[in-house]
mmCIF file of C-alpha atoms in Angstrom:
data_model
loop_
_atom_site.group_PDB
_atom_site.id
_atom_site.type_symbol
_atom_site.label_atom_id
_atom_site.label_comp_id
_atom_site.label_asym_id
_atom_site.label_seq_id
_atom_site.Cartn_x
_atom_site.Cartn_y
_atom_site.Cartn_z
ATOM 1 C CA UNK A 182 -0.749 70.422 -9.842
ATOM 2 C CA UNK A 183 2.947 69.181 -10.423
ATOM 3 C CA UNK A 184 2.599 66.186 -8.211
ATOM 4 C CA UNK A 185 -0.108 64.785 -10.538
ATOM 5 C CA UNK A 186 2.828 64.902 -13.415
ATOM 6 C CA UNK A 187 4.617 61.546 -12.978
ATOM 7 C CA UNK A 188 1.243 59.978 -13.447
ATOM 8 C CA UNK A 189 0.093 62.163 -16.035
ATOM 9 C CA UNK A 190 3.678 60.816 -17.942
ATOM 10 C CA UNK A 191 2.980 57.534 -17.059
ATOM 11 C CA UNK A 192 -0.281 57.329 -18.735
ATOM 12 C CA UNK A 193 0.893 59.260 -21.808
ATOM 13 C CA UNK A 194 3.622 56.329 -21.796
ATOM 14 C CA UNK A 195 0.867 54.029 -22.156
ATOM 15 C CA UNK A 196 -1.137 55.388 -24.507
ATOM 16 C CA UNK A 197 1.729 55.484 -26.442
ATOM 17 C CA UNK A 198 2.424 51.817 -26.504
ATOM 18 C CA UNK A 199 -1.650 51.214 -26.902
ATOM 19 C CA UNK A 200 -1.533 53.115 -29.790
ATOM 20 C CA UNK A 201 1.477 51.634 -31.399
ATOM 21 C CA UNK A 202 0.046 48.182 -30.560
ATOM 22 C CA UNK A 203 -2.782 49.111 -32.708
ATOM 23 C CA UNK A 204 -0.971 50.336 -35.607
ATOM 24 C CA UNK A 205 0.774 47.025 -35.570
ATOM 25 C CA UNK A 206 -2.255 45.563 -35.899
ATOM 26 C CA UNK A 207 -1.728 44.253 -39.420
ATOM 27 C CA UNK A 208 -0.641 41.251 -38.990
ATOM 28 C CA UNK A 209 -3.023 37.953 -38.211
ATOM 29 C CA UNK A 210 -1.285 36.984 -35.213
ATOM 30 C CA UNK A 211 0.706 38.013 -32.562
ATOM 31 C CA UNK A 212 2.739 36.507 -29.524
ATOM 32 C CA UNK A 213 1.406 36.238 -26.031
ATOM 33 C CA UNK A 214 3.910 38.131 -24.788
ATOM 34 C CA UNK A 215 2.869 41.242 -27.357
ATOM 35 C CA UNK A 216 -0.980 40.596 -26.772
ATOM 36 C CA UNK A 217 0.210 40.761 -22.583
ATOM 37 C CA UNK A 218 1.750 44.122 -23.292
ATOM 38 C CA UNK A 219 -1.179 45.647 -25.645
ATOM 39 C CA UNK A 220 -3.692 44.469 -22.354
ATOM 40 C CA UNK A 221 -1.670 46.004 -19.991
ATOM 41 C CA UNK A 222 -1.440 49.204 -21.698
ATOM 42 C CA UNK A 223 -5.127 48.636 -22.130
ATOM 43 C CA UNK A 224 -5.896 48.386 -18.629
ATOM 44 C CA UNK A 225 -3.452 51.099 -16.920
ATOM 45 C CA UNK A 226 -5.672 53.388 -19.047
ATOM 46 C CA UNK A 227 -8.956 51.810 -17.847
ATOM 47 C CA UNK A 228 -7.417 51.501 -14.528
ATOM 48 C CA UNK A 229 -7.232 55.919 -14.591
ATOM 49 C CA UNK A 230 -10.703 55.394 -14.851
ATOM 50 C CA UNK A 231 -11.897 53.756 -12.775
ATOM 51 C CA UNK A 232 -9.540 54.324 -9.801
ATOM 52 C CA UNK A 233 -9.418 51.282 -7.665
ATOM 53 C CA UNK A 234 -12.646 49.879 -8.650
ATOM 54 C CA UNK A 235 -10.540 47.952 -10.991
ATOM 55 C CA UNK A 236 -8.789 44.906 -9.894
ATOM 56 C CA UNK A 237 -6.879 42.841 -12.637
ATOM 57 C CA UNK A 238 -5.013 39.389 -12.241
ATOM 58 C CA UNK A 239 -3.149 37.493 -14.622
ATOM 59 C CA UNK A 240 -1.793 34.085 -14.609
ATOM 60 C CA UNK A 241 0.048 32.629 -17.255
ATOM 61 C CA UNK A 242 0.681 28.990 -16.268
ATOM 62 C CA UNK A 243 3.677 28.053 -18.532
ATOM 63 C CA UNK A 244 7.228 28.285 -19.114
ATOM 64 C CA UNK A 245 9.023 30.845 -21.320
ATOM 65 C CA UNK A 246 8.656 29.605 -24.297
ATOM 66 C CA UNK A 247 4.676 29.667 -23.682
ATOM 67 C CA UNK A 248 5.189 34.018 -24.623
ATOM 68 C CA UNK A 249 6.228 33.183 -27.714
ATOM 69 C CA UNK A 250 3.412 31.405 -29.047
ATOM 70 C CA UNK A 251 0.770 33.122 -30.863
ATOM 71 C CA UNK A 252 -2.434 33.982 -30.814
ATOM 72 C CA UNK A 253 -4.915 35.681 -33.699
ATOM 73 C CA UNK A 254 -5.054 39.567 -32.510
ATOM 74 C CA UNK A 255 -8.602 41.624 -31.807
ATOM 75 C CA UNK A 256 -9.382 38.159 -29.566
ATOM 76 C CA UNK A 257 -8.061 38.511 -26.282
ATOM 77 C CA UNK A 258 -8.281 42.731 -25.928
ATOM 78 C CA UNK A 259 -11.746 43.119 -26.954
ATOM 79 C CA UNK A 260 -13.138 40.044 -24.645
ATOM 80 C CA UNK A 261 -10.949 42.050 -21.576
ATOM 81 C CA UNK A 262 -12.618 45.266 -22.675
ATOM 82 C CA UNK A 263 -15.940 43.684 -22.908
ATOM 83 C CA UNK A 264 -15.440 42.106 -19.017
ATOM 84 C CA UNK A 265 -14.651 45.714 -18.132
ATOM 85 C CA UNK A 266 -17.121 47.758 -19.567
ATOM 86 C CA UNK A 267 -20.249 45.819 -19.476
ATOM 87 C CA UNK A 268 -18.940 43.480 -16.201
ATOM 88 C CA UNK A 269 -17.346 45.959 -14.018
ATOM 89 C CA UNK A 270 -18.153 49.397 -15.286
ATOM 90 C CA UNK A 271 -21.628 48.716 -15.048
ATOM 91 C CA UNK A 272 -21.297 47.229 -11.382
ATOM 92 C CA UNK A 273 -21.449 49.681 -8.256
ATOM 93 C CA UNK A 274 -18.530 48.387 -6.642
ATOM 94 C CA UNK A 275 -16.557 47.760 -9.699
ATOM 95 C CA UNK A 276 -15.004 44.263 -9.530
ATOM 96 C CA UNK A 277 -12.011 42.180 -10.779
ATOM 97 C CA UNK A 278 -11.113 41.162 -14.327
ATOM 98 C CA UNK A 279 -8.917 37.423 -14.271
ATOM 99 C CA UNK A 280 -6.730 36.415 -17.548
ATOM 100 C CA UNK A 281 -5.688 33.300 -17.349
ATOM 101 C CA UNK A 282 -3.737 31.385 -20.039
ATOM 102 C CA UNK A 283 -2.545 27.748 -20.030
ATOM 103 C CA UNK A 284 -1.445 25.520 -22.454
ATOM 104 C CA UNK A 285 -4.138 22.244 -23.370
ATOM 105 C CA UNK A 286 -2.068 19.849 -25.392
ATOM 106 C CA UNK A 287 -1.399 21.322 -28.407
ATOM 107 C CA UNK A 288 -3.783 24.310 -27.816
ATOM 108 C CA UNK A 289 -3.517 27.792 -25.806
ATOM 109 C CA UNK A 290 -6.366 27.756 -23.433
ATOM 110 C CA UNK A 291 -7.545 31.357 -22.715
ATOM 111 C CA UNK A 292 -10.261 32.463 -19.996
ATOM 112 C CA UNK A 293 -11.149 35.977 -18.789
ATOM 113 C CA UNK A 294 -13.475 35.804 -16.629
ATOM 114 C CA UNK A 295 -15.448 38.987 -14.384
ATOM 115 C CA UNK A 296 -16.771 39.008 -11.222
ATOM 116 C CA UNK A 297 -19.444 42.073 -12.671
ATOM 117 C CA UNK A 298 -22.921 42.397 -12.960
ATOM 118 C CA UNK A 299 -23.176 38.902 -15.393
ATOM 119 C CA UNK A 300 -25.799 38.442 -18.004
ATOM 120 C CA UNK A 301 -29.622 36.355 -18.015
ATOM 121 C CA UNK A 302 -29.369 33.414 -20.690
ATOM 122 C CA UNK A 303 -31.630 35.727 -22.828
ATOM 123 C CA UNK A 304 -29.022 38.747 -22.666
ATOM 124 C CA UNK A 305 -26.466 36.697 -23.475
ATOM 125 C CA UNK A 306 -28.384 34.821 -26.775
ATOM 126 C CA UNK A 307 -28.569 38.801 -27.899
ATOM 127 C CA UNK A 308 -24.771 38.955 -27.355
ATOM 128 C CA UNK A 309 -24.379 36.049 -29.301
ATOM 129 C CA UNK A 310 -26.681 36.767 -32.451
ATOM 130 C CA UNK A 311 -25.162 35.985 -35.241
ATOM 131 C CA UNK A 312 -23.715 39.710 -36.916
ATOM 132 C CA UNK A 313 -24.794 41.595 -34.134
ATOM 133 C CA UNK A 314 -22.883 44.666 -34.477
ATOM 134 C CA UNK A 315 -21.285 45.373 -30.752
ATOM 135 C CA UNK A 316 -23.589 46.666 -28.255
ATOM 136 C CA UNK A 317 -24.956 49.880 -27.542
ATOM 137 C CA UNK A 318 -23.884 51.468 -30.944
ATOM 138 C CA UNK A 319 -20.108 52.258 -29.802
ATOM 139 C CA UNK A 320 -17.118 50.993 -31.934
ATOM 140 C CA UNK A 321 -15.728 47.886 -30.875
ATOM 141 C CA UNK A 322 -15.710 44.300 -31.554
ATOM 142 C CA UNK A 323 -18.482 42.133 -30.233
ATOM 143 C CA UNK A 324 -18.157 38.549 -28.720
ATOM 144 C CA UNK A 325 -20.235 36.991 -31.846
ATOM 145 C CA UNK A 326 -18.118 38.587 -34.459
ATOM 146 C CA UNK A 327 -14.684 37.105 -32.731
ATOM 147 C CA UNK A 328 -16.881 33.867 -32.215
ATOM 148 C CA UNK A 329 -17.508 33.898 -36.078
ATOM 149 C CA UNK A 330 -14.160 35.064 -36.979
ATOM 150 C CA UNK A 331 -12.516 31.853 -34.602
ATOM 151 C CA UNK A 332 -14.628 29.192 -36.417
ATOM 152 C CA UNK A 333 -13.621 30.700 -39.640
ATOM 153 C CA UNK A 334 -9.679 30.732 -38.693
ATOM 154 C CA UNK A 335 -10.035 27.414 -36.760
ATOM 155 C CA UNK A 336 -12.567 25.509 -37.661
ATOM 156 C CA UNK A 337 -16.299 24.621 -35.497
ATOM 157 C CA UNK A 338 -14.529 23.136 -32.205
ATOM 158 C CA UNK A 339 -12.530 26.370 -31.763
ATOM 159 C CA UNK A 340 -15.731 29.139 -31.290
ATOM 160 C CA UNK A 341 -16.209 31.083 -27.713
ATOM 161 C CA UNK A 342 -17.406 29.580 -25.041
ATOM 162 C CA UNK A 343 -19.349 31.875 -22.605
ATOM 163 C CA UNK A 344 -20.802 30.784 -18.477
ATOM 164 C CA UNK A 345 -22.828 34.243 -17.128
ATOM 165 C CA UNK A 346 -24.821 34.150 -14.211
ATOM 166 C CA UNK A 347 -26.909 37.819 -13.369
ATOM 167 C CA UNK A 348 -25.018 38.957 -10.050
ATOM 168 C CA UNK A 349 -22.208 36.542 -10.439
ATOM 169 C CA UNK A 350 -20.158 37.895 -13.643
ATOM 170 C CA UNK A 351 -19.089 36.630 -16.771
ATOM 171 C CA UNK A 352 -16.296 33.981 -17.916
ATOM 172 C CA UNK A 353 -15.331 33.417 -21.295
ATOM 173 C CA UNK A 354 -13.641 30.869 -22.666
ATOM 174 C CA UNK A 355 -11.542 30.373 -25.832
ATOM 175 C CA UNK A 356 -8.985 27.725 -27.638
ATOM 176 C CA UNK A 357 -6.362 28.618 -30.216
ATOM 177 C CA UNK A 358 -4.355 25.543 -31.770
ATOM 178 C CA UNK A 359 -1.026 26.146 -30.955
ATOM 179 C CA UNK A 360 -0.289 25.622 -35.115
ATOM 180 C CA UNK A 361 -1.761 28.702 -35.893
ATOM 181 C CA UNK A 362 -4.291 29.903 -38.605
ATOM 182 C CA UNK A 363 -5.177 26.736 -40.972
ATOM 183 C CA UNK A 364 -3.521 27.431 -44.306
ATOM 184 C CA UNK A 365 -5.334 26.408 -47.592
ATOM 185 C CA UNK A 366 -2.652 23.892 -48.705
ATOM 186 C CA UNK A 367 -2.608 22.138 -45.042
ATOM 187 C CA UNK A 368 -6.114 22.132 -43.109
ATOM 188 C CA UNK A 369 -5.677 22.319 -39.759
ATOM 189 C CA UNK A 370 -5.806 18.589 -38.148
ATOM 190 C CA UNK A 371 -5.691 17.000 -41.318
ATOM 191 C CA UNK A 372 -3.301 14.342 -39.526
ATOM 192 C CA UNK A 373 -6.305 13.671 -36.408
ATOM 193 C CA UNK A 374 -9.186 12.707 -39.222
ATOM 194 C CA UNK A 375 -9.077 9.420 -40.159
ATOM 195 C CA UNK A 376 -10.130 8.995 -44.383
#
């Protein structure tokens, strides 16, 4: 009835700004602070869902300016969508989803880690398979493609890094030099190698 409305706006108001955050979705990178906002529209969806069998916690351990940095987009949603649908979606008690993002010298640090049902070592070498499409056959982005696409942008040193224990959950891992994208004229860390 009409005390389900303010919710029922709410959610609407979130779609909203999910959707718009994916028609913005042209450009190679966005801020923290956008990414933040696209997750948390993300998850208040999820969150209708699954009710309170949904815990999320962020921590952003930096100042200010740390929002405005930027990070290559369709990396940090579809890891947080993967922790909730095959981590805590898939767990009986549902579970808790942690983003955490710090800086690491001149890199953002990023680590999302699950407290779900977690993954054998075989599971997650299927995960991992090089062009595996993402699992189960639905639309999305799997973990190998944004592990592929990260060495490509980035270079070898900068892939996903991924700890899963069956029972325990899933944490992945992930380093974006704060520079950005490596441009053709300028290779990224041209000034570190020595000739």
């Amino acid at each position: 009835g009409r005390e389900n409305a303010p919710d029922a706006q709410k959610l609407i108001l979130r779609l909203a700004g999910f959707l718009r955050g994916v028609v913005n979705r042209d450009k190679e990178e966005v801020t923290v602070r956008e990414e933040k906002e696209y997750i948390d529209n993300y998850l208040a969806i999820e969150k209708v869902r699954f009710q309170d069998r949904l815990a999320v916690e962020w921590k952003i351990d930096a100042d200010e300016d740390f929002y405005q940095r930027t990070v290559p987009i369709l990396v940090l949603q579809p890891i947080v969508e993967n922790a909730v649908q095959h981590g805590i979606a898939k767990s009986e008690n549902g579970g808790k989803v942690r983003i955490i993002l710090t800086e690491d010298g001149q890199d953002t640090k990023i680590e999302v880690s699950d407290n779900g049902v977690g993954m054998t070592p075989e599971t997650l070498k299927k995960v991992m398979a090089k062009g595996r499409r993402a699992s189960d056959g639905k639309s999305g982005i799997g973990l190998s493609n944004i592990h592929e696409r990260l060495i490509r942008m980035y270079g070898p040193e900068y892939g996903l890094k991924i700890d899963s224990e069956p029972g325990r959950g899933t944490t992945v891992m992930v380093r974006v030099p704060f520079h950005g994208p490596k441009s053709e004229k300028e290779p990224y860390g041209i000034l570190s190698k020595k000739n």
